[in-house]
Amino acid sequence: MKEELNRMKELVNILNEASKYYYQYSSPIMTDYEYDKLYDELVELENKTKIVLEDSPTIHVENEVSDKLQKVEHPSPMLSLSKTKSIDDLVNFIKDKEGLLSWKLDGLTIVLTYNKGKLVSGVTRGNGIIGEVVTENVKQFKNIPLTIDYKGKLVVRGEAIIKYSDFNKMNDDIENEGNVQYKNPRNLCSGSVRQLDSSITAKRNVNIIIFALIECEDEIPNSKKLQYEWLDKLGFETVQRILVNKDNMKDVVLEYKEKVKTYDIPSDGLVLTFDDTEYGKSLGITAKYPKHSIAFKWKDETVETILLSVDWMASRTGLINPVAVFKPVEIEGTIVSRASLHNISIMEKLKLGIGDVIEVFKANMIIPQVANNITKSNNLNIPKLCPKCNHETVIEENNKIKYLYCKNEFCPAKLIKRLTLFTSRNAMNIEGISEQILSNFINDGFLNSYSDIYHLNDYKNQIINKEGFGEKSYQNMIDSIENSREVKISNFIYSLGIPEIGLSRAKLICSSCNNDINKIKNITFEELSSIVGVGEIIAREWINAFSNKEFLDEFNRLLQEIKFIDNNISNLKLKDITFVITGSIEHFNNRDELIEYIENFGGKVVNSISSKVNYLINNDISSNSTKNIRAKELNIKIISEEDFLKMVE
């Protein structure tokens, strides 16, 4: 018994550590296959010894609470479900009752609260007891109904997800030249929803699929199936489900198993719940799980193959990630030959070597991963030079996980992304020069820096003769480049890609320096830190950039190519007044237009509420949104757009 108890303690520590890195840092320290294997071992030992340790992951949901977002306690703990990989267990669970079998969605669980027909709250599951308030981000979901035709209080639970099609498109858009892609939709979704800036959520195509009705003021049908149908009519997208009993259970599970191979929504299994909701509630809960539902996880199909090589993929951030290349094998109906190894720590743990016999599988039957290394020759060399620029690499530890980096700020892998930002609409606004074109020009030696863009006419003959180009397209590109020589100073500063300096912060800094480029160039750390919306961390990034000789040389070269145009601020009646904007916009086409309007009168717009903010603009003044609550705490006046326009007029 002592030996078993010691092993249980060891497993609890290992699994909790792995969960922390996976859910809080989006940085796995072990494969999904290894985690499930250790988890199953722990469950087996708990069943055998009848002992469950207080911090066992079998009775606690994953710890997914950030230090940054506002916290709120759930009215009752949100328990996880008991799990099985056996269809027979599903049959034994349902017995002679009817149930609903639905997808077990692999995203981020969100609790939505509606009152008087309006969405008033969005809270993450967190650790099951404490969640994070993400209401403003939830409002950016692609399929979220902000208002519904039900005036009572309604609480529903759903899964925020990013579809595989959107996930793959985002990876294609950012990774044309071997840069590191997002690892999986689940981690990307979690990071997208738990942002302090809701505009990031808006760009990520997050959807929410409702899987439970939690609270309703009116009497609701005693049927899970009918509850779903009612939620459908209110405008929610509910989880796909099929009515099952013990007789058709196996056929339906096998039907789902085929569907998951082409299903566009991430799923890591199925959920079986009783259709009779009152009966389900009457069963109560155990110390670990509610008894009304059970989760079914797919059995991982592992296949042996040979490791042929490891590709090292350099990214725009300098991170170099290892990707296993193995002899092609068929898994779950498709041929696979590559799988991400995530980071140096996982690669070292697998003890990989070229020619090793490895086991591979598809996580959730979709994403290829290396499950195990049978040979363990451990002879794989970590490259000492960047595969893109041959600059020296370094291994750095972040949260105890090892990563490989290229420290060359002018690495071609980074240059592509920097130039993509430089030419974008809110930066230098150069049309007709896509990321793929930039990539080709870099490979051809036409571009080695920002300022080289203004000398592409030196390569006219080579460009015209390139596939997809001709005299007209070349001339359109050159005309756009020439037009970009006249630019607002804030757009220019944004185009430089200084970490943490988006367009809004660039405007704040430029405005504080009266749009004087010499003042901007020589602004001190203390002056930057005192600007509302900047602060010490961002100020440090700015100072580091302008202390970099290569950056400063390029900055000065660009000043020889461009001319700053007047920002046309003729009326400064909003000078020294700082605003935060939240909620929907009614009198302007979009939020950017309102921000520009404020800045044209000399005002400032920042993203977060602080004591330095003068007004919060929110058309729903009485809402209980996070920003409204914070503004009231700090005695910041909340005004509508109507109030704001009267102020300006």
XYZ file of C-alpha atoms in Angstrom:
649
model
C 0.000 0.000 0.000
C 2.846 2.418 0.826
C 4.409 1.898 -2.589
C 1.061 2.513 -4.324
C 0.427 5.655 -2.273
C 3.855 7.047 -3.128
C 3.190 6.390 -6.809
C -0.177 8.164 -6.549
C 1.500 11.217 -4.994
C 4.066 11.199 -7.791
C 1.368 10.946 -10.472
C -0.682 13.754 -8.906
C 2.354 16.069 -8.936
C 3.300 15.178 -12.513
C -0.248 15.546 -13.879
C -0.980 18.803 -12.046
C 2.278 20.291 -13.304
C 1.464 19.197 -16.861
C -2.041 20.700 -16.608
C -0.666 24.009 -15.369
C 1.683 24.359 -18.322
C -0.897 23.212 -20.853
C -3.817 25.350 -19.664
C -2.147 28.425 -18.140
C 0.895 28.808 -20.377
C -0.304 26.962 -23.535
C 3.074 25.184 -23.445
C 2.792 21.392 -23.110
C 5.562 19.576 -21.249
C 4.322 16.131 -22.292
C 2.272 14.663 -25.121
C -1.501 14.156 -24.799
C -0.875 10.430 -25.131
C 1.515 10.394 -22.168
C -0.848 12.511 -20.050
C -3.807 10.180 -20.689
C -1.667 7.144 -19.925
C -0.562 8.546 -16.542
C -4.095 9.767 -15.768
C -5.527 6.284 -16.409
C -2.839 4.801 -14.146
C -3.852 7.194 -11.349
C -7.551 6.315 -11.730
C -6.669 2.618 -11.552
C -4.681 3.120 -8.338
C -7.473 5.213 -6.783
C -10.015 2.499 -7.540
C -7.708 -0.166 -6.149
C -6.724 1.624 -2.914
C -10.041 3.484 -2.398
C -7.892 6.557 -1.675
C -8.201 9.883 -3.491
C -5.620 12.542 -2.641
C -6.910 16.055 -1.973
C -5.220 17.620 -5.030
C -5.814 14.738 -7.427
C -6.658 15.893 -10.985
C -9.410 13.249 -11.030
C -11.512 15.430 -8.685
C -10.403 18.897 -9.779
C -10.876 20.603 -13.105
C -7.864 22.074 -14.868
C -6.467 25.198 -13.262
C -7.077 27.886 -15.846
C -7.273 31.116 -13.899
C -5.110 34.011 -15.025
C -3.666 36.686 -12.760
C -4.790 39.445 -15.123
C -8.555 39.104 -15.568
C -11.191 39.968 -12.987
C -12.244 36.900 -10.959
C -15.707 35.816 -9.921
C -16.906 32.830 -7.905
C -19.363 30.463 -9.593
C -22.697 29.996 -7.739
C -21.879 26.277 -7.502
C -18.732 24.302 -8.388
C -18.444 23.214 -12.025
C -17.422 19.569 -11.833
C -15.755 17.586 -14.578
C -17.299 14.338 -15.887
C -16.237 10.757 -15.275
C -14.559 9.307 -18.362
C -14.509 6.017 -20.210
C -13.157 4.617 -23.467
C -15.599 1.674 -23.472
C -18.908 1.603 -25.367
C -20.095 -1.075 -22.933
C -19.713 1.453 -20.112
C -22.036 3.817 -22.005
C -24.628 1.040 -22.363
C -24.390 0.202 -18.653
C -24.697 3.899 -17.799
C -27.919 4.516 -19.757
C -29.561 1.163 -18.892
C -33.257 1.340 -19.915
C -33.397 5.134 -20.150
C -33.068 7.396 -23.177
C -30.129 9.739 -23.461
C -28.512 12.268 -25.728
C -25.082 11.576 -27.174
C -23.283 14.741 -28.259
C -19.795 15.975 -29.110
C -17.388 16.610 -26.233
C -16.088 19.923 -27.511
C -12.428 20.835 -27.088
C -12.294 24.544 -26.372
C -12.840 26.897 -23.446
C -15.981 26.542 -21.322
C -17.930 29.790 -20.862
C -20.970 30.586 -18.690
C -23.308 33.129 -20.323
C -25.899 35.122 -18.376
C -28.755 37.023 -20.025
C -31.132 39.433 -18.306
C -34.022 41.357 -19.842
C -33.081 39.920 -23.208
C -29.468 41.140 -23.161
C -26.134 39.406 -22.652
C -24.827 40.772 -19.341
C -22.029 38.399 -18.394
C -19.522 35.938 -19.810
C -17.331 33.999 -17.350
C -14.789 31.237 -17.994
C -14.928 27.927 -16.162
C -11.558 28.718 -14.595
C -10.758 26.103 -11.976
C -14.410 25.178 -11.514
C -14.830 27.381 -8.452
C -13.350 30.722 -9.572
C -13.809 31.924 -13.155
C -12.592 34.930 -15.137
C -14.843 37.700 -16.421
C -14.506 37.908 -20.225
C -17.804 39.619 -21.081
C -16.377 42.139 -23.561
C -14.451 39.398 -25.368
C -17.503 37.120 -25.509
C -19.380 39.896 -27.294
C -16.858 39.518 -30.137
C -17.748 35.854 -30.795
C -18.910 35.317 -34.368
C -22.189 33.568 -33.531
C -23.074 35.051 -30.142
C -26.629 36.447 -29.782
C -26.219 39.738 -27.916
C -29.986 40.004 -27.462
C -32.584 37.231 -27.291
C -36.368 37.028 -27.263
C -36.560 36.056 -23.602
C -36.812 38.707 -20.892
C -36.218 36.602 -17.782
C -32.854 35.616 -16.363
C -31.215 32.883 -18.418
C -27.894 31.127 -17.733
C -26.391 28.754 -20.286
C -23.079 26.985 -20.568
C -21.152 26.610 -23.801
C -17.771 25.901 -25.322
C -15.838 28.644 -27.069
C -14.088 27.086 -30.070
C -12.087 27.985 -33.168
C -13.028 25.816 -36.139
C -10.322 23.785 -37.860
C -11.002 25.608 -41.152
C -10.413 29.007 -39.499
C -7.442 27.664 -37.541
C -5.800 26.274 -40.688
C -6.419 29.516 -42.586
C -4.798 31.553 -39.786
C -1.797 29.237 -39.860
C -1.583 29.504 -43.646
C -1.757 33.295 -43.442
C 1.046 33.595 -40.903
C 3.318 30.760 -41.971
C 4.224 31.026 -45.661
C 7.930 30.740 -45.013
C 8.375 28.157 -42.269
C 7.517 30.330 -39.284
C 6.119 28.593 -36.224
C 2.393 27.977 -36.482
C -0.226 27.974 -33.747
C -0.061 24.567 -32.051
C -3.760 23.676 -31.895
C -7.216 25.325 -31.976
C -7.840 24.712 -28.280
C -4.825 26.680 -27.031
C -5.378 29.428 -29.608
C -9.023 29.738 -28.538
C -8.132 29.901 -24.840
C -5.533 32.598 -25.465
C -7.899 34.527 -27.750
C -10.775 34.622 -25.251
C -8.631 35.414 -22.204
C -7.233 38.635 -23.680
C -7.298 42.067 -22.108
C -7.850 43.536 -25.585
C -11.178 42.390 -27.071
C -10.082 43.440 -30.581
C -7.739 40.428 -30.591
C -10.664 38.126 -29.808
C -12.615 39.694 -32.671
C -9.899 38.778 -35.187
C -9.705 35.107 -34.199
C -13.116 33.864 -35.465
C -14.183 32.437 -32.109
C -17.596 30.727 -31.975
C -19.559 29.387 -29.024
C -21.514 26.141 -28.984
C -24.079 25.828 -26.174
C -24.227 22.453 -24.404
C -26.268 23.086 -21.232
C -29.174 25.168 -19.943
C -28.274 26.002 -16.333
C -30.927 28.445 -15.090
C -34.200 29.835 -16.411
C -36.887 31.862 -14.581
C -39.759 30.133 -16.391
C -40.712 26.486 -16.308
C -38.681 24.512 -18.824
C -39.323 21.091 -20.400
C -38.106 18.056 -18.473
C -36.218 16.954 -21.552
C -32.670 17.768 -22.596
C -33.720 17.379 -26.235
C -36.580 19.893 -25.918
C -34.360 22.319 -23.987
C -31.875 22.309 -26.857
C -34.678 22.957 -29.355
C -35.890 25.934 -27.277
C -32.344 27.370 -27.141
C -32.069 26.910 -30.914
C -35.166 29.082 -31.365
C -33.620 31.807 -29.202
C -30.718 32.041 -31.668
C -28.066 29.943 -29.943
C -25.951 27.405 -31.794
C -26.310 24.246 -29.734
C -24.138 21.151 -29.774
C -25.007 18.452 -32.322
C -26.656 15.471 -30.609
C -28.454 12.191 -31.277
C -31.111 10.466 -29.142
C -29.776 7.091 -27.995
C -30.653 4.018 -25.959
C -28.813 0.839 -25.068
C -29.820 -0.790 -28.393
C -28.438 1.809 -30.811
C -25.545 3.066 -28.650
C -22.759 1.211 -30.467
C -23.960 2.200 -33.947
C -24.239 5.880 -32.971
C -20.756 5.934 -31.374
C -19.273 4.400 -34.538
C -21.184 6.953 -36.613
C -19.609 9.771 -34.556
C -16.196 8.125 -34.943
C -16.478 8.455 -38.713
C -17.844 12.015 -38.540
C -15.031 13.296 -36.316
C -12.503 12.704 -39.114
C -14.058 15.546 -41.135
C -15.834 17.488 -38.347
C -14.829 21.160 -38.464
C -15.220 21.750 -34.721
C -12.521 20.442 -32.330
C -13.797 17.500 -30.298
C -11.963 15.109 -27.985
C -14.795 12.623 -27.526
C -18.508 12.398 -26.730
C -20.827 13.180 -23.817
C -23.766 10.965 -22.827
C -26.460 12.535 -20.650
C -29.969 11.461 -19.621
C -32.743 13.090 -21.640
C -34.899 13.111 -18.497
C -33.221 16.040 -16.701
C -35.098 15.601 -13.405
C -34.037 11.972 -13.276
C -30.437 13.007 -13.955
C -30.528 15.542 -11.105
C -32.060 12.998 -8.734
C -28.955 10.806 -9.080
C -26.889 13.479 -7.300
C -23.100 13.688 -7.425
C -20.145 11.704 -6.121
C -17.098 13.262 -4.477
C -15.669 13.535 -7.985
C -18.413 13.775 -10.636
C -22.099 14.477 -11.306
C -24.017 11.271 -12.053
C -26.238 12.663 -14.824
C -23.569 12.457 -17.545
C -20.463 10.569 -18.600
C -17.690 11.443 -21.064
C -16.459 9.034 -23.729
C -12.917 9.503 -25.058
C -11.619 8.047 -28.290
C -9.109 5.248 -28.032
C -5.893 6.517 -29.578
C -4.727 4.463 -32.551
C -0.927 4.395 -32.354
C 1.188 3.337 -35.314
C 4.903 2.527 -35.385
C 7.143 4.300 -37.877
C 10.747 5.476 -38.328
C 11.989 8.973 -37.458
C 13.714 10.274 -40.602
C 14.693 13.782 -39.490
C 13.709 16.814 -37.438
C 12.919 20.078 -39.204
C 13.713 23.230 -37.240
C 11.187 25.962 -38.039
C 12.266 29.562 -37.379
C 9.560 32.098 -36.575
C 9.084 35.851 -36.693
C 9.622 35.993 -32.902
C 12.942 34.147 -33.089
C 11.477 30.941 -31.624
C 12.715 27.809 -33.438
C 10.424 24.815 -33.003
C 11.278 21.158 -33.762
C 9.013 19.162 -36.106
C 9.384 15.379 -36.395
C 9.556 14.022 -39.956
C 8.868 10.285 -40.131
C 8.190 7.551 -42.647
C 4.607 8.165 -43.895
C 1.958 6.047 -42.162
C -1.834 5.833 -42.315
C -3.667 6.862 -39.135
C -7.440 7.157 -38.875
C -7.809 7.044 -42.648
C -5.197 9.637 -43.694
C -1.469 9.564 -44.481
C 0.708 11.558 -42.067
C 4.459 12.164 -42.091
C 5.042 15.137 -39.758
C 4.223 16.067 -36.155
C 5.170 19.025 -33.964
C 7.465 18.232 -31.041
C 6.362 21.519 -29.406
C 9.615 22.466 -27.632
C 13.083 21.304 -26.630
C 11.876 19.874 -23.303
C 9.432 17.451 -24.920
C 11.988 16.491 -27.562
C 14.581 15.700 -24.882
C 12.055 13.767 -22.813
C 11.324 11.522 -25.811
C 15.108 10.865 -26.186
C 14.851 11.059 -29.951
C 17.435 10.049 -32.508
C 17.399 9.708 -36.284
C 16.308 6.197 -37.236
C 14.458 5.573 -33.969
C 11.282 3.503 -33.990
C 8.564 5.867 -32.742
C 4.835 5.583 -32.085
C 2.600 8.284 -33.554
C -1.112 8.987 -33.178
C -3.706 11.642 -33.885
C -4.720 13.669 -30.842
C -8.532 13.878 -30.891
C -8.241 11.851 -34.120
C -7.067 15.035 -35.899
C -3.644 16.420 -34.910
C -0.583 14.149 -35.433
C 1.669 13.741 -32.390
C 4.562 11.551 -31.313
C 3.312 9.282 -28.519
C 6.410 7.328 -27.609
C 9.966 6.528 -28.657
C 10.732 2.814 -28.520
C 14.427 2.984 -29.459
C 15.426 6.038 -27.363
C 18.850 6.445 -28.993
C 18.932 10.076 -27.768
C 21.462 11.158 -30.397
C 19.618 14.136 -31.858
C 21.666 17.327 -32.043
C 20.068 20.680 -31.322
C 21.215 23.133 -34.012
C 23.710 25.741 -32.886
C 22.930 27.930 -35.902
C 19.564 29.294 -37.047
C 18.274 27.394 -40.127
C 17.258 30.703 -41.718
C 20.227 33.011 -41.137
C 23.049 30.870 -39.645
C 23.137 33.174 -36.631
C 23.996 31.560 -33.296
C 21.054 30.019 -31.435
C 20.456 29.981 -27.680
C 18.368 27.763 -25.409
C 16.260 29.699 -22.933
C 13.982 28.500 -20.142
C 10.515 29.982 -19.710
C 8.360 28.553 -16.905
C 10.859 25.662 -16.677
C 10.355 24.726 -20.343
C 13.302 24.888 -22.749
C 12.956 26.744 -26.054
C 15.420 27.385 -28.882
C 15.798 30.951 -30.143
C 17.561 32.885 -32.866
C 18.701 36.238 -31.444
C 19.418 37.891 -34.789
C 16.930 40.753 -35.049
C 17.462 40.821 -38.818
C 16.869 37.098 -39.388
C 14.949 36.602 -42.678
C 12.268 34.673 -40.800
C 11.614 37.788 -38.722
C 12.064 40.171 -41.630
C 9.088 38.762 -43.534
C 6.722 39.507 -40.667
C 8.263 42.889 -39.925
C 7.891 43.924 -43.548
C 4.320 42.600 -43.635
C 3.469 44.905 -40.743
C 5.456 47.762 -42.292
C 3.445 47.632 -45.534
C 0.027 47.040 -43.901
C -2.899 49.449 -44.161
C -2.544 51.011 -40.682
C 1.217 51.344 -41.125
C 2.750 52.591 -44.405
C -0.304 51.446 -46.396
C 1.537 50.019 -49.416
C -0.902 48.151 -51.665
C -0.079 45.391 -54.142
C 2.726 43.866 -52.074
C 1.494 40.788 -50.201
C 3.394 38.678 -47.709
C 4.119 36.109 -50.421
C 5.562 38.820 -52.692
C 7.677 40.131 -49.813
C 8.918 36.598 -49.201
C 9.892 36.193 -52.854
C 11.664 39.564 -52.907
C 13.642 38.636 -49.776
C 14.653 35.302 -51.293
C 15.712 37.091 -54.490
C 17.880 39.507 -52.502
C 15.795 42.606 -53.354
C 14.850 43.276 -49.723
C 17.107 43.175 -46.685
C 15.568 46.047 -44.708
C 12.570 48.386 -44.569
C 14.244 51.116 -46.583
C 14.966 48.713 -49.455
C 11.262 48.886 -50.334
C 11.863 52.411 -51.610
C 14.492 51.122 -54.039
C 12.600 48.224 -55.630
C 12.626 50.174 -58.906
C 16.303 49.141 -59.138
C 15.007 45.639 -59.933
C 12.325 46.601 -62.450
C 13.331 44.117 -65.166
C 13.643 41.170 -62.768
C 10.274 41.960 -61.134
C 8.371 42.416 -64.390
C 9.605 39.027 -65.579
C 8.519 37.246 -62.386
C 5.441 35.021 -62.504
C 2.297 36.980 -61.637
C 3.906 40.337 -62.455
C 3.815 42.528 -65.518
C 4.366 46.166 -66.422
C 0.986 47.250 -65.039
C 1.125 45.380 -61.713
C 4.729 46.494 -61.232
C 3.785 50.132 -61.842
C 0.790 49.945 -59.490
C 3.089 48.629 -56.773
C 5.696 51.348 -57.359
C 2.990 54.048 -57.362
C 1.699 52.770 -54.010
C 5.243 52.762 -52.613
C 5.755 56.347 -53.768
C 2.423 57.410 -52.246
C 3.502 55.929 -48.920
C 6.414 58.362 -48.703
C 3.949 60.866 -47.213
C 2.677 59.399 -43.959
C 1.281 60.379 -40.595
C 3.985 60.134 -37.973
C 1.931 57.796 -35.761
C 1.422 55.332 -38.635
C 5.158 55.400 -39.290
C 5.992 54.658 -35.634
C 3.499 51.778 -35.638
C 5.048 50.387 -38.841
C 8.407 49.843 -37.091
C 7.080 46.843 -35.177
C 8.332 47.902 -31.749
C 7.008 45.281 -29.294
C 3.736 46.311 -27.590
C 3.457 49.484 -29.714
C 0.188 49.202 -31.624
C -1.325 52.080 -33.552
C -3.223 53.481 -30.569
C -0.081 53.565 -28.392
C 1.920 55.042 -31.258
C -0.650 57.844 -31.424
C -0.417 58.423 -27.665
C 3.369 58.697 -27.752
C 3.427 60.912 -30.846
C 0.747 63.183 -29.415
C 2.650 63.575 -26.137
C 5.684 64.673 -28.189
C 3.610 67.087 -30.308
C 4.408 64.923 -33.357
C 8.041 66.073 -33.261
C 10.190 63.222 -34.622
C 13.286 64.335 -32.722
C 11.372 64.401 -29.424
C 9.911 60.980 -30.241
C 13.329 59.581 -31.060
C 14.885 60.907 -27.838
C 11.984 60.495 -25.396
C 13.183 59.179 -22.024
C 12.014 56.170 -20.067
C 10.522 58.425 -17.382
C 8.594 60.493 -19.941
C 7.237 57.362 -21.636
C 6.234 55.723 -18.361
C 4.151 58.725 -17.378
C 1.991 58.603 -20.536
C -1.490 57.211 -19.817
C -1.766 53.851 -21.597
C 1.992 53.212 -21.798
C 3.599 52.397 -18.439
C 6.982 50.967 -17.484
C 6.902 47.576 -19.263
C 6.008 49.063 -22.642
C 8.398 51.962 -22.083
C 11.204 49.445 -21.564
C 10.430 47.779 -24.907
C 10.594 51.183 -26.620
C 13.910 52.126 -25.009
C 15.378 48.706 -25.886
C 14.416 49.204 -29.541
C 15.959 52.669 -29.794
C 19.087 51.436 -27.997
C 19.582 48.801 -30.724
C 22.168 50.084 -33.251
C 20.711 48.150 -36.208
C 17.207 49.423 -35.422
C 18.389 53.000 -35.040
C 20.376 52.858 -38.301
C 17.318 51.596 -40.136
C 15.135 54.233 -38.468
C 17.477 56.978 -39.676
C 17.645 55.516 -43.204
C 13.855 55.552 -43.387
C 13.741 59.209 -42.385
C 15.651 59.959 -45.611
C 12.874 58.275 -47.632
C 9.666 59.671 -46.136
C 7.915 62.909 -45.257
C 5.493 63.405 -42.388
C 2.131 64.980 -43.134
C 0.192 67.196 -40.721
C -2.356 65.425 -38.535
C -4.754 68.373 -38.973
C -5.666 68.798 -35.339
C -7.145 72.288 -35.482
C -9.447 72.169 -32.478
C -7.930 70.998 -29.198
C -11.044 71.151 -27.001
C -10.401 67.532 -25.873
C -6.717 68.146 -25.106
C -5.530 66.266 -21.981
C -8.845 64.346 -21.781
C -8.548 60.550 -21.815
C -11.344 58.176 -22.860
C -12.037 54.458 -22.786
C -14.625 53.067 -25.235
C -16.670 49.918 -24.621
C -19.810 48.297 -25.998
C -21.497 48.785 -29.368
C -21.115 51.921 -31.508
C -24.220 53.765 -32.773
C -23.233 57.159 -34.233
C -20.027 56.089 -35.992
C -19.368 53.324 -38.515
C -16.978 51.568 -36.150
C -14.818 52.090 -33.086
C -11.777 53.198 -35.130
C -13.814 56.066 -36.570
C -14.806 57.235 -33.077
C -11.180 57.003 -31.903
C -10.013 59.108 -34.859
C -12.764 61.664 -34.138
C -11.578 62.010 -30.524
C -7.932 62.306 -31.574
C -8.805 65.006 -34.135
C -9.920 67.135 -31.193
C -6.708 66.409 -29.273
C -8.138 63.706 -26.988
C -6.629 60.341 -26.121
C -8.139 56.844 -26.164
C -6.760 53.964 -24.080
C -7.919 50.365 -23.673
C -8.205 49.924 -19.907
C -9.779 51.784 -17.011
C -7.419 53.502 -14.563
C -7.455 56.555 -12.332
C -5.946 58.572 -15.194
C -9.046 58.086 -17.389
C -11.582 60.938 -17.515
C -14.555 59.327 -19.283
C -15.862 55.879 -20.197
C -17.992 55.961 -23.352
C -20.665 53.241 -23.183
C -24.117 53.513 -24.762
C -25.394 51.084 -22.114
C -24.617 53.279 -19.110
C -26.473 51.057 -16.629
C -24.815 47.779 -17.681
C -22.859 45.660 -15.215
C -19.908 45.215 -17.547
C -16.425 44.945 -16.063
C -15.444 48.385 -17.328
C -18.619 50.028 -15.998
C -18.060 48.494 -12.566
C -14.412 49.569 -12.530
C -15.290 53.107 -13.703
C -17.840 53.494 -10.897
C -15.286 52.282 -8.352
C -12.879 55.018 -9.514
C -15.616 57.700 -9.844
C -15.015 57.965 -13.578
C -17.986 59.440 -15.410
C -19.768 57.057 -17.798
C -21.262 58.793 -20.833
C -23.106 57.709 -23.970
C -22.126 58.701 -27.494
C -24.925 61.272 -27.362
C -23.368 62.798 -24.235
C -19.947 62.757 -25.877
C -21.150 64.511 -29.043
C -22.869 67.189 -26.966
C -19.601 67.689 -25.086
C -17.699 68.250 -28.332
C -20.361 70.449 -29.898
